Coordinates of C-alpha atoms in Angstrom, one line a residue:
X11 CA 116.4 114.4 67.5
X12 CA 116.9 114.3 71.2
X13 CA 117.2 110.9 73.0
X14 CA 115.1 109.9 75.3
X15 CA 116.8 109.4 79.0
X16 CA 115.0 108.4 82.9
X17 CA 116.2 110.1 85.5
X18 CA 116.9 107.5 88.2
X19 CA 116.9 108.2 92.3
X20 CA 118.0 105.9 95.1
X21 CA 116.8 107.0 98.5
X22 CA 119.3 104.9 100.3
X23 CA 119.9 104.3 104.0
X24 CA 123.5 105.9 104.2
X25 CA 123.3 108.4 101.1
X26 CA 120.8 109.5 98.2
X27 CA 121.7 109.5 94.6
X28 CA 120.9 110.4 91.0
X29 CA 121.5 109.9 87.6
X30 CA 120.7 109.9 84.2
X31 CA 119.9 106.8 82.4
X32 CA 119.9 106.0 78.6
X33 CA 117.5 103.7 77.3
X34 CA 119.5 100.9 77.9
X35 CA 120.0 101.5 81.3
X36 CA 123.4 102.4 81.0
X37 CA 124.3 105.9 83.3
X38 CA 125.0 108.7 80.9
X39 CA 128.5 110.5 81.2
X40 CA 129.2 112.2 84.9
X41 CA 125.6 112.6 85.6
X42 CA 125.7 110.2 88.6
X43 CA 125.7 112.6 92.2
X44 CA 125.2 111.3 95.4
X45 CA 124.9 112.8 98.6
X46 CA 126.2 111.0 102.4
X47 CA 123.8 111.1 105.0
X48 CA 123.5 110.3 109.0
X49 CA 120.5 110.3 110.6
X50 CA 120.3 112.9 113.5
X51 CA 118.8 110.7 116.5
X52 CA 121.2 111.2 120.0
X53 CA 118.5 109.1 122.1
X54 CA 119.9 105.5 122.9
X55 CA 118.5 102.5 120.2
X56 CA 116.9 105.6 118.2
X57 CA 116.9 106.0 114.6
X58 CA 115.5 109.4 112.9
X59 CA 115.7 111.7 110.0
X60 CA 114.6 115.5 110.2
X61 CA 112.1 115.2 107.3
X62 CA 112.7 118.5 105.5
X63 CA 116.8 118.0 106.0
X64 CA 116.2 114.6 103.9
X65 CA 114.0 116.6 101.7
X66 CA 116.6 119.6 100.9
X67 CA 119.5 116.5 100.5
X68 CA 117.1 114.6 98.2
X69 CA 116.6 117.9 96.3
X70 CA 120.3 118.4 96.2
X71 CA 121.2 115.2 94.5
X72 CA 118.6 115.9 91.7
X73 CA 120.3 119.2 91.3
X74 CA 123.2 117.8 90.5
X75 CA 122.1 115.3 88.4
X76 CA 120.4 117.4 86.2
X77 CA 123.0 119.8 86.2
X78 CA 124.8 117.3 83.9
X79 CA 121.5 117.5 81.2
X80 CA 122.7 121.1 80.6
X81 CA 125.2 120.0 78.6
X82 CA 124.1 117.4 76.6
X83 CA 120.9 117.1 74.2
X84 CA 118.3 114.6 75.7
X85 CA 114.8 115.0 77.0
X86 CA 114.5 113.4 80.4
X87 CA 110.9 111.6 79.7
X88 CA 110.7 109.8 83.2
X89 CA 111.5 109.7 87.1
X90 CA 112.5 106.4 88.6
X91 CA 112.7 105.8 91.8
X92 CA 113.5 103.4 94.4
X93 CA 113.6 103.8 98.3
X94 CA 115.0 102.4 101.9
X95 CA 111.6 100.0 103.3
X96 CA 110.2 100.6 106.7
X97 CA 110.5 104.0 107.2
X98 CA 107.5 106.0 109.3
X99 CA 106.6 109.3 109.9
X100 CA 103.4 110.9 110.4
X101 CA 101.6 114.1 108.2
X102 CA 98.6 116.2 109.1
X103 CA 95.6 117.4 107.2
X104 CA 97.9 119.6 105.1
X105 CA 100.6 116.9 104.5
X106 CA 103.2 118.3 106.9
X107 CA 105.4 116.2 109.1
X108 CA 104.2 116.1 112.9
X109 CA 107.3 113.6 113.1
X110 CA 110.3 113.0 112.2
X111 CA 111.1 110.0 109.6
X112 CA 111.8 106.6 112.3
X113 CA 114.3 104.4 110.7
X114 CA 113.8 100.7 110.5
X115 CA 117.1 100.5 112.5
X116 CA 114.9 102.7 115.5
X117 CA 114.9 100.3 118.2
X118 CA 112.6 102.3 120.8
X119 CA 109.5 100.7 120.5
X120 CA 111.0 97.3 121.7
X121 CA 109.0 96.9 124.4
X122 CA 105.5 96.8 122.3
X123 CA 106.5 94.5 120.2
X124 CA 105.4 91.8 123.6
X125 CA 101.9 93.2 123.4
X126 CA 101.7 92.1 119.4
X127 CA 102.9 88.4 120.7
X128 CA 100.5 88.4 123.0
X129 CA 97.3 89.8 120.9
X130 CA 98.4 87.7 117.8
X131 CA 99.6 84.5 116.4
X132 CA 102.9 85.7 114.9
X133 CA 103.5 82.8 112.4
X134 CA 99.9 83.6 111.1
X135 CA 100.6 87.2 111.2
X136 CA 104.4 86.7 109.2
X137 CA 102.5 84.2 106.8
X138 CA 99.7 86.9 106.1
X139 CA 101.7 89.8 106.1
X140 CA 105.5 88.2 105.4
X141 CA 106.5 90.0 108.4
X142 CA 108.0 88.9 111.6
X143 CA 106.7 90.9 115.1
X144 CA 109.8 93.6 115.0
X145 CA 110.3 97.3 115.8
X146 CA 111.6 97.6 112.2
X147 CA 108.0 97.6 111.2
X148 CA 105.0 99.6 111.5
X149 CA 102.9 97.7 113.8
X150 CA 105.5 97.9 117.1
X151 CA 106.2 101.7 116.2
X152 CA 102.7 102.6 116.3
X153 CA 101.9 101.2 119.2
X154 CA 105.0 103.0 120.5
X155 CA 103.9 106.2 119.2
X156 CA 100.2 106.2 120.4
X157 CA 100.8 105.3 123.9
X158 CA 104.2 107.7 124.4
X159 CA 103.7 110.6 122.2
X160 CA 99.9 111.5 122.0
X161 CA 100.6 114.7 121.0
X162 CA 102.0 113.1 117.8
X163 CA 99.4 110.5 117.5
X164 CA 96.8 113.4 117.8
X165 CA 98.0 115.6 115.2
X166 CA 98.8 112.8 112.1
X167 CA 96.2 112.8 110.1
X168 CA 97.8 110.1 107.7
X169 CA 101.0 107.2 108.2
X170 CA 103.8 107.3 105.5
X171 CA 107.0 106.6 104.7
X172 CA 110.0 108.9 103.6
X173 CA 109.3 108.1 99.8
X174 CA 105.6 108.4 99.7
X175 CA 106.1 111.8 101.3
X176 CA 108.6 113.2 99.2
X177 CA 106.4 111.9 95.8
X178 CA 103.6 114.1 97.3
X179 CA 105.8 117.0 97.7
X180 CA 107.0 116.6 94.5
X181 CA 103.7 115.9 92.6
X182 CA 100.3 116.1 95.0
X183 CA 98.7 113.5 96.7
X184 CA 100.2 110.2 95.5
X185 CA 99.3 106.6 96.4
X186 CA 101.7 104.4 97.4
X187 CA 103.2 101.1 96.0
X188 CA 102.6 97.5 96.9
X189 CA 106.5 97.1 97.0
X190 CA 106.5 99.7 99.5
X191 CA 103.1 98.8 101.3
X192 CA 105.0 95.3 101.5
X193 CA 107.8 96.5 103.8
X194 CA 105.6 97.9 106.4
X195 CA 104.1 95.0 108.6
X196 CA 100.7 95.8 107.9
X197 CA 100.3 94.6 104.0
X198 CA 98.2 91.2 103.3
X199 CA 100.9 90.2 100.9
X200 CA 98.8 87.8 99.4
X201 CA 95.2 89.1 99.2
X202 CA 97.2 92.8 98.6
X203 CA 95.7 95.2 100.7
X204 CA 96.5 96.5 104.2
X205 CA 95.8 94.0 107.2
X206 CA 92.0 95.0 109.0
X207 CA 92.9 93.1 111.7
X208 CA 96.1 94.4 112.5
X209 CA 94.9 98.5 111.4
X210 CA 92.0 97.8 114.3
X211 CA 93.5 97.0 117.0
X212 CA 96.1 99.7 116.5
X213 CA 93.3 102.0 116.3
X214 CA 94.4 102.7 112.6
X215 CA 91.9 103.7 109.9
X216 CA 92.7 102.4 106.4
X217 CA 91.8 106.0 105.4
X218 CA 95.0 107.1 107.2
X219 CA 97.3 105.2 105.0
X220 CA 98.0 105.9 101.6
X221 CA 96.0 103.9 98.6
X222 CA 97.9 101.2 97.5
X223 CA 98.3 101.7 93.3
X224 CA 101.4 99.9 90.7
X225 CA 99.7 101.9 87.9
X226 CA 101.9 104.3 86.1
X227 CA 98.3 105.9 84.8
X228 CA 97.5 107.4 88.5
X229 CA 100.9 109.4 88.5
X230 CA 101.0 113.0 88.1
X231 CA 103.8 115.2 86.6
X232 CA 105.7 117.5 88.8
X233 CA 103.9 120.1 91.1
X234 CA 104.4 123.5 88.7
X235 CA 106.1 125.0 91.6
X236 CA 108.9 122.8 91.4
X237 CA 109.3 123.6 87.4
X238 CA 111.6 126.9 87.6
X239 CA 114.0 124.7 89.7
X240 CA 113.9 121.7 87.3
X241 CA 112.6 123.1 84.0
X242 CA 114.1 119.9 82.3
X243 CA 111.8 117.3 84.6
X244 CA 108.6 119.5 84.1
X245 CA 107.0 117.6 82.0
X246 CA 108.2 114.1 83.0
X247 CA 106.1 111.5 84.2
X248 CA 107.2 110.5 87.8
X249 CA 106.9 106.5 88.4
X250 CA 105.9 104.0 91.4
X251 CA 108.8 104.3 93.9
X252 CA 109.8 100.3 94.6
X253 CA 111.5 99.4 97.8
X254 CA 115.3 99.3 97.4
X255 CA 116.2 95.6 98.2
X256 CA 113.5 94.4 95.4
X257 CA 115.7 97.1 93.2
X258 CA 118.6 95.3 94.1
X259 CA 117.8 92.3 93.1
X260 CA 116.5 93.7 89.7
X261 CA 119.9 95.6 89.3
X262 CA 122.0 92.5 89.8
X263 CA 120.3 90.1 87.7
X264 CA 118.5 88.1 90.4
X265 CA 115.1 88.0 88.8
X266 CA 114.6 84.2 89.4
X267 CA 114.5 81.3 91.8
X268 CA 118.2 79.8 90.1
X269 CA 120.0 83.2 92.0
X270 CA 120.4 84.6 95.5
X271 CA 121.5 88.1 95.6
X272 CA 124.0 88.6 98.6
X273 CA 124.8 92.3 99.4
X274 CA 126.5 93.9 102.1
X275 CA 126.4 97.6 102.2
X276 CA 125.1 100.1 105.0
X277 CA 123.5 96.3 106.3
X278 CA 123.3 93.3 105.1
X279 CA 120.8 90.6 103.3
X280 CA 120.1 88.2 101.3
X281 CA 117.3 88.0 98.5
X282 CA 115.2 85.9 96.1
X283 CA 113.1 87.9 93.9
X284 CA 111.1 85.7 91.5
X285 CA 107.4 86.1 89.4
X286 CA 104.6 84.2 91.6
X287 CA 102.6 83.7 94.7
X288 CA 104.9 84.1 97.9
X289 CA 105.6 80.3 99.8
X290 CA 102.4 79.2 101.2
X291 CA 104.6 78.7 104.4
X292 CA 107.6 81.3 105.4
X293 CA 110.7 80.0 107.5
X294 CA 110.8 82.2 110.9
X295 CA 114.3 83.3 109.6
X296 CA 112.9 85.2 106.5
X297 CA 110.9 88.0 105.2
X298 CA 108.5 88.2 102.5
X299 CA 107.8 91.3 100.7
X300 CA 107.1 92.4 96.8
X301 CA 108.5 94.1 93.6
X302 CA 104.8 94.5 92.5
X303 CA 101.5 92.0 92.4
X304 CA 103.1 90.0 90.2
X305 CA 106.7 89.3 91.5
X306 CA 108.0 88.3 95.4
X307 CA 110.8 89.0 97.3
X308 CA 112.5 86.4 100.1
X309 CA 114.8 86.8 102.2
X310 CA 116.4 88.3 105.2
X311 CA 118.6 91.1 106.7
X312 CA 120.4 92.1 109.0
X313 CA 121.1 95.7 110.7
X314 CA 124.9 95.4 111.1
X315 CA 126.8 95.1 107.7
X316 CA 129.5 98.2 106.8
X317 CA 128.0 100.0 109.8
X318 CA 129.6 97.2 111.7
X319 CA 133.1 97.7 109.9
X320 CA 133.2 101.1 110.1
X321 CA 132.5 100.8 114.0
X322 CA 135.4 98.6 114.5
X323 CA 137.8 100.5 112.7
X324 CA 136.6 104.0 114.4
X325 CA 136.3 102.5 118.1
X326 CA 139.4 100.6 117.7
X327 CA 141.3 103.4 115.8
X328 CA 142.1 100.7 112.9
X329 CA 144.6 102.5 110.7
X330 CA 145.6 99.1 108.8
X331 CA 145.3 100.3 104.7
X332 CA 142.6 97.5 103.4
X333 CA 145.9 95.6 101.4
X334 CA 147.5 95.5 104.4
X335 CA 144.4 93.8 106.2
X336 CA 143.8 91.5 103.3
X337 CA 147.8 90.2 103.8
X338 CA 147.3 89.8 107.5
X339 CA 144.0 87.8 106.8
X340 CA 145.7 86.0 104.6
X341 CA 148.2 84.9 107.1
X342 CA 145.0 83.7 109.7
X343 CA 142.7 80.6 109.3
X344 CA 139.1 81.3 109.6
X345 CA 137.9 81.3 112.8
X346 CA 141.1 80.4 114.4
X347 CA 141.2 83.6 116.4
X348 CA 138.7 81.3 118.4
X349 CA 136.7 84.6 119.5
X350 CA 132.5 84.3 119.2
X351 CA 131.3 87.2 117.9
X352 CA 127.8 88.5 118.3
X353 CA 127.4 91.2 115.4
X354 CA 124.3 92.4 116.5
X355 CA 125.0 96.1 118.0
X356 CA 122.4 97.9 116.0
X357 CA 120.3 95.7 116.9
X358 CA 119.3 92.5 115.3
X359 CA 116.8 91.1 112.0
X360 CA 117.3 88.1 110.8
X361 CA 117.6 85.1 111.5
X362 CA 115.8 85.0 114.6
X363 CA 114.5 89.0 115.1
X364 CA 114.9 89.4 118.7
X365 CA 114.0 93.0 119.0
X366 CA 116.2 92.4 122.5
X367 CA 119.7 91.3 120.8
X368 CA 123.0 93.0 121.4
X369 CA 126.3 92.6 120.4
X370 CA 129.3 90.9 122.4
X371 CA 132.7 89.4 122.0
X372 CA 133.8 86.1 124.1
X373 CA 137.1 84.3 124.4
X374 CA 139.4 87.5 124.2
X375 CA 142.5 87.4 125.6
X376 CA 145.6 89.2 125.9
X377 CA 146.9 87.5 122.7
X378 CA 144.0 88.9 120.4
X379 CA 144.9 91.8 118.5
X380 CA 142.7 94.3 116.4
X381 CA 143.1 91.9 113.4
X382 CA 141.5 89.2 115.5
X383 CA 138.6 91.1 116.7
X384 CA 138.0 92.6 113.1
X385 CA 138.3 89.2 111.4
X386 CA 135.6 87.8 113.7
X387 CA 133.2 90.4 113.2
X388 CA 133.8 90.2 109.3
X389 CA 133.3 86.1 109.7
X390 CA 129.8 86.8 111.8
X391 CA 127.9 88.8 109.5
X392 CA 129.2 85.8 107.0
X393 CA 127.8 83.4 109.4
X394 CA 124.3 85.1 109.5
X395 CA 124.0 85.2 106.1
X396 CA 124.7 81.6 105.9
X397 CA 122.0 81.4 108.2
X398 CA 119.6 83.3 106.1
X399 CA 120.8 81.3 102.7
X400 CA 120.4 78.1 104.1
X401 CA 116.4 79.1 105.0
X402 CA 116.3 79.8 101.4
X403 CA 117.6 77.2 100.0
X404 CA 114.5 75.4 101.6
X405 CA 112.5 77.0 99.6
X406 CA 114.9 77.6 96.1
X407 CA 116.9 75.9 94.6
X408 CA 119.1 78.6 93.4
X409 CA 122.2 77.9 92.3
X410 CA 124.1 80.7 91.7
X411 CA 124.6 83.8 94.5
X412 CA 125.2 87.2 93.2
X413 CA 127.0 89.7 95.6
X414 CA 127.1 93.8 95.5
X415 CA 127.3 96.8 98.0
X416 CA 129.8 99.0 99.1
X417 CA 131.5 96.9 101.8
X418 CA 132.2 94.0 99.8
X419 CA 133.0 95.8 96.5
X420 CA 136.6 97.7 98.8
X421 CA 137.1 94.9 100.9
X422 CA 138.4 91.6 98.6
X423 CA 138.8 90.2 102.1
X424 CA 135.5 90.1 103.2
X425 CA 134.5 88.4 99.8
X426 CA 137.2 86.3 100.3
X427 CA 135.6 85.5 104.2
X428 CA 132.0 85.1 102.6
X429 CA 133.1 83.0 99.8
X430 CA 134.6 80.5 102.7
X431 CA 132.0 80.6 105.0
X432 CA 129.5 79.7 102.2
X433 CA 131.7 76.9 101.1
X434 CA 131.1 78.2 97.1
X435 CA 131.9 80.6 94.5
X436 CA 130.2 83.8 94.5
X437 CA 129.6 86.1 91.2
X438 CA 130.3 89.8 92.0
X439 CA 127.7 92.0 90.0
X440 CA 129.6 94.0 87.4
X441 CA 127.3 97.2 88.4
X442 CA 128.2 99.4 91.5
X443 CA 124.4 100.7 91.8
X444 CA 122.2 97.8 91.1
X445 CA 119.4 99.4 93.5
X446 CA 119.5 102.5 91.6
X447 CA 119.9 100.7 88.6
X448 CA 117.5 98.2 89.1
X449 CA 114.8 100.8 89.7
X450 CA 115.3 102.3 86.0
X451 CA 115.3 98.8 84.4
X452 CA 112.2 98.1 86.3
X453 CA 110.8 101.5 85.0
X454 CA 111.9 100.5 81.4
X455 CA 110.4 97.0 81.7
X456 CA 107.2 98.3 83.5
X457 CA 106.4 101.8 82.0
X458 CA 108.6 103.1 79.7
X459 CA 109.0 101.3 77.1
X460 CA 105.3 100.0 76.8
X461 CA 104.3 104.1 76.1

């Protein structure tokens, strides 16, 4: 008898990937593909995917992941997914793009993000909605949109983001999720449904968003055009995409208010996931978004994690092998390079979202070397995070943190910088997906094994 296996996507800022899952969540042989991306955008503070290059990549990682089920004897029963939040683009009546998919890391529609000060009470708005006034969000980018591309504006006939687009390509018109609903600005996170009074006076119809539905029962199988292509997925039953950060969380154990997941990948953040009613009142430094109606997410993030490593050792031509940078780290005591480092050059989040922030470095001299100026950028992002945790611990008393993602999983040295700036021990998560992981055990938990 065949076993029955998910097929688990991660629609992640810096890459997509696949696998197969067995029923204990464990990824099955050398199924796991992934696929690097960039986004395209050459305009300054702009962030932008072509949607049907993101489409034909998605599509490529599920090719090879299934490629794998060719030589071993499972059925795949379900699709999992999880995706990057904030994401924007418009369709028209025929659900094609008339835009291409804005990043939360586009920074163009700074300038609107006054008028929403001005029309609104933000700390009512961020209490309602768990969102700060930000062009990571729907709200600013709309505005942006209506007033400088009308021709855009004119032709969408519906807002979505990158995941809610791709499940209607893949299966017909499908609603989207409260977890994702919850990263765009515009969700009553506590009454669950989008904001009136934000939709009217962006000039928004609620019919112009997608419906807003957890329930596996509403979820079609694949469109039959896609079943030549993926004969083995035909009749699987494709889930809720959940936004990634919630995954994350899930992934790495941090289902509860006793542990704070800390990951630094693409960016960077820090998370409370826990089962009941979001804080009746948020810190400014945080974000408040959901796994589903029943569970919460706190926390905060910031724009410059890896991105800001990988900037340093590219603009500075860093050829240091990461041993060799550990040793010299080794040989320096935190923060005496006594440089101030602003890590904000995509732009900043959290703590204190000014949509206005950009990076800088004070107090070089002719002493500092690259070490120096790499060591204070590594100790920033620790210091923002700090930032972030300490708002947290307000509100949790949490008493373990968790950390994952790509930077901090090569670099012992920035684990060894966190763990010092925290003043603590941190757990690393023995799991090099959680996101993508966490969206399968959330499938199992929600869907899959409740058949």
């Amino acid at each position: 008898m065949r076993k029955d296996v998910v097929l688990g996507l991660d629609l992640g800022t810096s890459s997509f990937r696949g696998a197969l899952f067995d029923r204990k969540a464990r990824i099955i042989g050398l199924s796991y593909f992934q696929r690097a991306r960039r986004d395209l955008s050459d305009v300054k503070w702009g962030s932008e995917l072509d949607p049907e290059l993101a489409m034909r990549q998605l599509s490529f990682v599920m090719d090879g992941a299934l490629e794998y089920e060719k030589k071993i004897d499972v059925k795949i029963t379900h699709v999992a997914s999880c995706s990057f939040w904030h994401s924007l683009m418009g369709l028209d009546k025929k659900l094609k793009p008339t835009s291409p998919i804005y990043m939360w890391n586009d920074n163009r529609s700074k300038r609107f993000v006054g008028r929403l000060r001005e029309a609104f009470n933000e700390t009512t708005i961020h209490n309602r909605t768990g969102a700060r006034f930000h062009t990571s969000y729907w709200p600013a980018k709309l505005l942006w949109l209506r007033e400088d591309f009308p021709d855009i504006w004119e032709k969408t006939h519906m807002w979505v983001s990158f995941a809610d687009w791709a499940a209607m390509r893949f299966c017909g018109k499908m609603p989207t999720t409260t977890s994702m609903a919850s990263g765009t600005g515009l969700f009553d996170i506590r009454k669950l449904k989008w904001d009136k009074e934000l939709l009217e006076f962006l000039k928004v119809d609620e019919e112009q968003l997608p419906t807003v539905e957890d329930n596996v029962i509403s979820t079609p199988q694949m469109k039959s055009r896609w079943h030549e292509r993926w004969p083995s997925i035909a009749d699987a039953m494709w889930l809720p995409t959940i936004g990634d950060g919630a995954a994350s969380n899930v992934g790495s154990q941090c289902t509860n208010q006793n542990r704070a997941a800390l990951m630094i990948g693409t960016s960077a953040a820090a998370r409370v996931l826990y089962e009941g009613d979001p804080p009746k009142k948020l810190p400014r430094g945080v974000f408040c978004y959901r796994l589903d109606e029943k569970r919460v997410v706190v926390g905060g993030a910031m724009n410059d994690g890896g991105a800001l490593y990988n900037w340093l050792k590219d603009t500075m031509r860093f050829d240091i092998s990461i041993p060799k940078l550990a040793r010299e780290f080794d040989k320096r005591a935190l923060g005496g390079h006594g440089l101030t480092f602003e890590p904000y050059l995509g732009g900043q989040r959290s703590p204190d979202f000014d949509e206005f922030a950009t990076g800088s470095i004070s107090g070089l001299t002719m002493d500092h070397d690259a070490v120096d100026i790499m060591l204070a950028g590594m100790e920033a992002v620790a210091y923002r995070l700090k930032d972030i945790l300490d708002q947290l611990q307000e509100l949790f008393p949490f008493e373990e943190i968790m950390i994952s993602g790509g930077a901090l999983r090569e670099s012992p040295a920035w684990r060894k910088i966190v763990s010092q700036v925290l003043d603590r021990g941190l757990i690393a998560v023995d799991e090099p997906e959680p996101a993508l992981k966490g969206a399968v055990v959330y499938a199992h938990e929600r869907f899959v094994d409740k058949k």
